[in-house]
Amino acid sequence: MDDKHTLMDLYRRSVLQHSRTPHNFGRLDAADLKAEGHNPLCGDKLTVYLRLDGNDILDISFEGVGCAISLASASMMTEAVKGKALSTAQSEANDIIGNFARPDARWNGDRLGELAALGGVREYPSRIKCAVLPWKTLCAAISKTEQTVSTE
Ligand code: ZN
């Protein structure tokens, strides 16, 4: 198998699994930070909630409606950044958003872990905004942006 096939297998498995049973789905009461995001092209609408311990993410969750790709991306995001410092989560989000913006980006499994599976979304360019939405919403929550984030 070449790299592309491995990535696509990982992508299908992860997206299917996370979209069927999203991790950390639901509202977080007494959230310290939250933000809303909307992808009008697809109709995805998510809210991301964070509870903090100092500058660390004690807990994170999301709720909303969306397609399988947006839900899976949000689910994987919450798993990836839970327990990390806000600044680390912010730079990871910037990495992922940057990768989606570059068609030739390398989705390195050693560095990104399961998140590398999201690179498979590049095979479906019209769905990249679905995958990016949760990460942009996370950035908005961290930077205390009150306006709803839009992928447009
Ligand atoms: Zn979508």
PDB file of C-alpha atoms and ligand atoms in Angstrom:
ATOM      1  CA  MET A   1       0.000   0.000   0.000  1.00  0.00           C
ATOM      2  CA  ASP A   2       1.265   3.476  -0.730  1.00  0.00           C
ATOM      3  CA  ASP A   3       0.988   6.392   1.667  1.00  0.00           C
ATOM      4  CA  LYS A   4      -2.126   7.737   0.047  1.00  0.00           C
ATOM      5  CA  HIS A   5      -4.041   4.506   0.495  1.00  0.00           C
ATOM      6  CA  THR A   6      -2.938   4.188   4.092  1.00  0.00           C
ATOM      7  CA  LEU A   7      -4.092   7.730   4.766  1.00  0.00           C
ATOM      8  CA  MET A   8      -7.463   7.137   3.111  1.00  0.00           C
ATOM      9  CA  ASP A   9      -8.029   3.943   5.119  1.00  0.00           C
ATOM     10  CA  LEU A  10      -7.214   5.785   8.319  1.00  0.00           C
ATOM     11  CA  TYR A  11      -9.446   8.636   7.238  1.00  0.00           C
ATOM     12  CA  ARG A  12     -12.455   6.415   6.547  1.00  0.00           C
ATOM     13  CA  ARG A  13     -12.067   4.472   9.788  1.00  0.00           C
ATOM     14  CA  SER A  14     -11.591   7.536  11.964  1.00  0.00           C
ATOM     15  CA  VAL A  15     -14.286   9.674  10.394  1.00  0.00           C
ATOM     16  CA  LEU A  16     -16.794   6.850  10.498  1.00  0.00           C
ATOM     17  CA  GLN A  17     -16.056   5.976  14.096  1.00  0.00           C
ATOM     18  CA  HIS A  18     -15.954   9.556  15.418  1.00  0.00           C
ATOM     19  CA  SER A  19     -19.045  10.667  13.528  1.00  0.00           C
ATOM     20  CA  ARG A  20     -21.084   7.714  14.794  1.00  0.00           C
ATOM     21  CA  THR A  21     -20.049   8.184  18.396  1.00  0.00           C
ATOM     22  CA  PRO A  22     -18.596  11.672  18.793  1.00  0.00           C
ATOM     23  CA  HIS A  23     -16.389  12.039  21.856  1.00  0.00           C
ATOM     24  CA  ASN A  24     -17.019  14.903  24.278  1.00  0.00           C
ATOM     25  CA  PHE A  25     -20.357  15.741  22.691  1.00  0.00           C
ATOM     26  CA  GLY A  26     -22.710  17.960  24.697  1.00  0.00           C
ATOM     27  CA  ARG A  27     -22.811  21.249  26.536  1.00  0.00           C
ATOM     28  CA  LEU A  28     -20.314  21.994  29.296  1.00  0.00           C
ATOM     29  CA  ASP A  29     -21.974  23.809  32.155  1.00  0.00           C
ATOM     30  CA  ALA A  30     -19.973  26.653  33.647  1.00  0.00           C
ATOM     31  CA  ALA A  31     -17.673  26.832  30.649  1.00  0.00           C
ATOM     32  CA  ASP A  32     -14.909  29.416  30.969  1.00  0.00           C
ATOM     33  CA  LEU A  33     -14.693  29.896  27.208  1.00  0.00           C
ATOM     34  CA  LYS A  34     -17.047  29.161  24.363  1.00  0.00           C
ATOM     35  CA  ALA A  35     -17.555  30.062  20.738  1.00  0.00           C
ATOM     36  CA  GLU A  36     -19.936  29.297  17.928  1.00  0.00           C
ATOM     37  CA  GLY A  37     -19.024  28.373  14.394  1.00  0.00           C
ATOM     38  CA  HIS A  38     -21.028  28.067  11.208  1.00  0.00           C
ATOM     39  CA  ASN A  39     -20.251  26.613   7.813  1.00  0.00           C
ATOM     40  CA  PRO A  40     -23.063  27.961   5.614  1.00  0.00           C
ATOM     41  CA  LEU A  41     -22.028  25.887   2.593  1.00  0.00           C
ATOM     42  CA  CYS A  42     -22.866  22.642   4.362  1.00  0.00           C
ATOM     43  CA  GLY A  43     -25.067  23.767   7.248  1.00  0.00           C
ATOM     44  CA  ASP A  44     -22.669  22.708  10.013  1.00  0.00           C
ATOM     45  CA  LYS A  45     -23.242  24.631  13.259  1.00  0.00           C
ATOM     46  CA  LEU A  46     -21.089  23.914  16.282  1.00  0.00           C
ATOM     47  CA  THR A  47     -20.514  25.366  19.718  1.00  0.00           C
ATOM     48  CA  VAL A  48     -17.217  24.591  21.450  1.00  0.00           C
ATOM     49  CA  TYR A  49     -16.969  24.803  25.258  1.00  0.00           C
ATOM     50  CA  LEU A  50     -13.821  24.904  27.372  1.00  0.00           C
ATOM     51  CA  ARG A  51     -13.313  24.661  31.092  1.00  0.00           C
ATOM     52  CA  LEU A  52      -9.950  25.886  32.294  1.00  0.00           C
ATOM     53  CA  ASP A  53      -7.548  25.243  35.107  1.00  0.00           C
ATOM     54  CA  GLY A  54      -5.325  28.295  34.913  1.00  0.00           C
ATOM     55  CA  ASN A  55      -4.036  28.238  31.365  1.00  0.00           C
ATOM     56  CA  ASP A  56      -4.726  24.536  30.839  1.00  0.00           C
ATOM     57  CA  ILE A  57      -7.766  22.996  29.210  1.00  0.00           C
ATOM     58  CA  LEU A  58      -9.348  20.989  31.996  1.00  0.00           C
ATOM     59  CA  ASP A  59     -12.270  19.912  29.840  1.00  0.00           C
ATOM     60  CA  ILE A  60     -13.613  20.554  26.368  1.00  0.00           C
ATOM     61  CA  SER A  61     -16.810  19.620  24.607  1.00  0.00           C
ATOM     62  CA  PHE A  62     -18.862  20.553  21.593  1.00  0.00           C
ATOM     63  CA  GLU A  63     -22.464  20.374  20.515  1.00  0.00           C
ATOM     64  CA  GLY A  64     -24.403  21.191  17.417  1.00  0.00           C
ATOM     65  CA  VAL A  65     -25.494  19.783  14.119  1.00  0.00           C
ATOM     66  CA  GLY A  66     -23.254  18.893  11.255  1.00  0.00           C
ATOM     67  CA  CYS A  67     -22.199  16.413   8.656  1.00  0.00           C
ATOM     68  CA  ALA A  68     -20.062  13.374   9.459  1.00  0.00           C
ATOM     69  CA  ILE A  69     -16.834  15.188   8.599  1.00  0.00           C
ATOM     70  CA  SER A  70     -17.487  18.198  10.832  1.00  0.00           C
ATOM     71  CA  LEU A  71     -18.557  15.989  13.745  1.00  0.00           C
ATOM     72  CA  ALA A  72     -15.576  13.674  13.354  1.00  0.00           C
ATOM     73  CA  SER A  73     -13.163  16.589  13.122  1.00  0.00           C
ATOM     74  CA  ALA A  74     -14.685  18.193  16.244  1.00  0.00           C
ATOM     75  CA  SER A  75     -14.581  14.890  18.115  1.00  0.00           C
ATOM     76  CA  MET A  76     -10.921  14.288  17.241  1.00  0.00           C
ATOM     77  CA  MET A  77     -10.103  17.896  18.125  1.00  0.00           C
ATOM     78  CA  THR A  78     -11.526  17.605  21.628  1.00  0.00           C
ATOM     79  CA  GLU A  79      -9.501  14.424  22.226  1.00  0.00           C
ATOM     80  CA  ALA A  80      -6.363  16.061  20.881  1.00  0.00           C
ATOM     81  CA  VAL A  81      -6.380  19.229  22.998  1.00  0.00           C
ATOM     82  CA  LYS A  82      -7.961  18.101  26.275  1.00  0.00           C
ATOM     83  CA  GLY A  83      -5.478  18.532  29.115  1.00  0.00           C
ATOM     84  CA  LYS A  84      -3.151  20.744  27.104  1.00  0.00           C
ATOM     85  CA  ALA A  85      -2.152  24.361  27.652  1.00  0.00           C
ATOM     86  CA  LEU A  86      -4.264  26.914  25.765  1.00  0.00           C
ATOM     87  CA  SER A  87      -1.184  28.092  23.877  1.00  0.00           C
ATOM     88  CA  THR A  88      -0.399  24.521  22.770  1.00  0.00           C
ATOM     89  CA  ALA A  89      -3.992  23.966  21.645  1.00  0.00           C
ATOM     90  CA  GLN A  90      -3.887  27.251  19.748  1.00  0.00           C
ATOM     91  CA  SER A  91      -0.707  26.314  17.894  1.00  0.00           C
ATOM     92  CA  GLU A  92      -2.032  22.839  17.088  1.00  0.00           C
ATOM     93  CA  ALA A  93      -5.201  24.410  15.694  1.00  0.00           C
ATOM     94  CA  ASN A  94      -3.102  26.804  13.614  1.00  0.00           C
ATOM     95  CA  ASP A  95      -1.077  23.832  12.318  1.00  0.00           C
ATOM     96  CA  ILE A  96      -4.188  21.939  11.272  1.00  0.00           C
ATOM     97  CA  ILE A  97      -5.833  24.996   9.676  1.00  0.00           C
ATOM     98  CA  GLY A  98      -2.558  25.736   7.873  1.00  0.00           C
ATOM     99  CA  ASN A  99      -2.317  22.156   6.620  1.00  0.00           C
ATOM    100  CA  PHE A 100      -5.811  22.316   5.163  1.00  0.00           C
ATOM    101  CA  ALA A 101      -4.899  25.522   3.342  1.00  0.00           C
ATOM    102  CA  ARG A 102      -1.942  23.850   1.601  1.00  0.00           C
ATOM    103  CA  PRO A 103      -2.746  21.030  -0.822  1.00  0.00           C
ATOM    104  CA  ASP A 104       0.829  19.723  -0.564  1.00  0.00           C
ATOM    105  CA  ALA A 105       0.921  19.749   3.256  1.00  0.00           C
ATOM    106  CA  ARG A 106       2.301  16.638   4.942  1.00  0.00           C
ATOM    107  CA  TRP A 107      -0.026  15.055   7.478  1.00  0.00           C
ATOM    108  CA  ASN A 108       2.626  13.447   9.622  1.00  0.00           C
ATOM    109  CA  GLY A 109       1.196  10.670  11.793  1.00  0.00           C
ATOM    110  CA  ASP A 110       4.224  10.712  14.106  1.00  0.00           C
ATOM    111  CA  ARG A 111       3.568  14.321  14.936  1.00  0.00           C
ATOM    112  CA  LEU A 112      -0.214  14.552  14.570  1.00  0.00           C
ATOM    113  CA  GLY A 113      -1.325  11.104  15.772  1.00  0.00           C
ATOM    114  CA  GLU A 114      -4.910  10.322  14.845  1.00  0.00           C
ATOM    115  CA  LEU A 115      -5.378  13.863  13.531  1.00  0.00           C
ATOM    116  CA  ALA A 116      -3.315  12.852  10.506  1.00  0.00           C
ATOM    117  CA  ALA A 117      -6.447  11.034   9.329  1.00  0.00           C
ATOM    118  CA  LEU A 118      -8.052  14.436   8.708  1.00  0.00           C
ATOM    119  CA  GLY A 119      -5.625  14.888   5.823  1.00  0.00           C
ATOM    120  CA  GLY A 120      -7.819  12.482   3.863  1.00  0.00           C
ATOM    121  CA  VAL A 121     -10.436  15.232   3.579  1.00  0.00           C
ATOM    122  CA  ARG A 122      -8.243  16.782   0.882  1.00  0.00           C
ATOM    123  CA  GLU A 123      -9.629  14.139  -1.461  1.00  0.00           C
ATOM    124  CA  TYR A 124     -12.970  15.959  -1.079  1.00  0.00           C
ATOM    125  CA  PRO A 125     -12.075  19.644  -1.504  1.00  0.00           C
ATOM    126  CA  SER A 126     -15.647  20.850  -1.020  1.00  0.00           C
ATOM    127  CA  ARG A 127     -15.622  19.323   2.485  1.00  0.00           C
ATOM    128  CA  ILE A 128     -12.442  20.942   3.764  1.00  0.00           C
ATOM    129  CA  LYS A 129     -14.475  23.738   5.359  1.00  0.00           C
ATOM    130  CA  CYS A 130     -16.442  21.126   7.304  1.00  0.00           C
ATOM    131  CA  ALA A 131     -13.223  19.751   8.775  1.00  0.00           C
ATOM    132  CA  VAL A 132     -11.761  23.199   9.464  1.00  0.00           C
ATOM    133  CA  LEU A 133     -14.846  24.589  11.223  1.00  0.00           C
ATOM    134  CA  PRO A 134     -14.259  23.053  14.696  1.00  0.00           C
ATOM    135  CA  TRP A 135     -10.641  24.214  14.718  1.00  0.00           C
ATOM    136  CA  LYS A 136     -11.557  27.775  13.770  1.00  0.00           C
ATOM    137  CA  THR A 137     -14.232  27.717  16.442  1.00  0.00           C
ATOM    138  CA  LEU A 138     -11.676  26.535  19.003  1.00  0.00           C
ATOM    139  CA  CYS A 139      -9.396  29.436  18.044  1.00  0.00           C
ATOM    140  CA  ALA A 140     -12.317  31.833  18.438  1.00  0.00           C
ATOM    141  CA  ALA A 141     -13.062  30.459  21.912  1.00  0.00           C
ATOM    142  CA  ILE A 142      -9.415  30.815  22.961  1.00  0.00           C
ATOM    143  CA  SER A 143      -9.233  34.378  21.642  1.00  0.00           C
ATOM    144  CA  LYS A 144     -12.644  35.182  23.209  1.00  0.00           C
ATOM    145  CA  THR A 145     -14.238  36.108  19.902  1.00  0.00           C
ATOM    146  CA  GLU A 146     -17.904  36.711  20.553  1.00  0.00           C
ATOM    147  CA  GLN A 147     -19.028  36.846  16.952  1.00  0.00           C
ATOM    148  CA  THR A 148     -19.988  33.547  15.339  1.00  0.00           C
ATOM    149  CA  VAL A 149     -17.117  32.170  13.282  1.00  0.00           C
ATOM    150  CA  SER A 150     -17.951  31.559   9.652  1.00  0.00           C
ATOM    151  CA  THR A 151     -15.944  29.500   7.198  1.00  0.00           C
ATOM    152  CA  GLU A 152     -17.074  31.915   4.464  1.00  0.00           C
TER     153      GLU A 152
HETATM  154 ZN    ZN B   1     -20.205  19.695   6.682  1.00  0.00          ZN
END
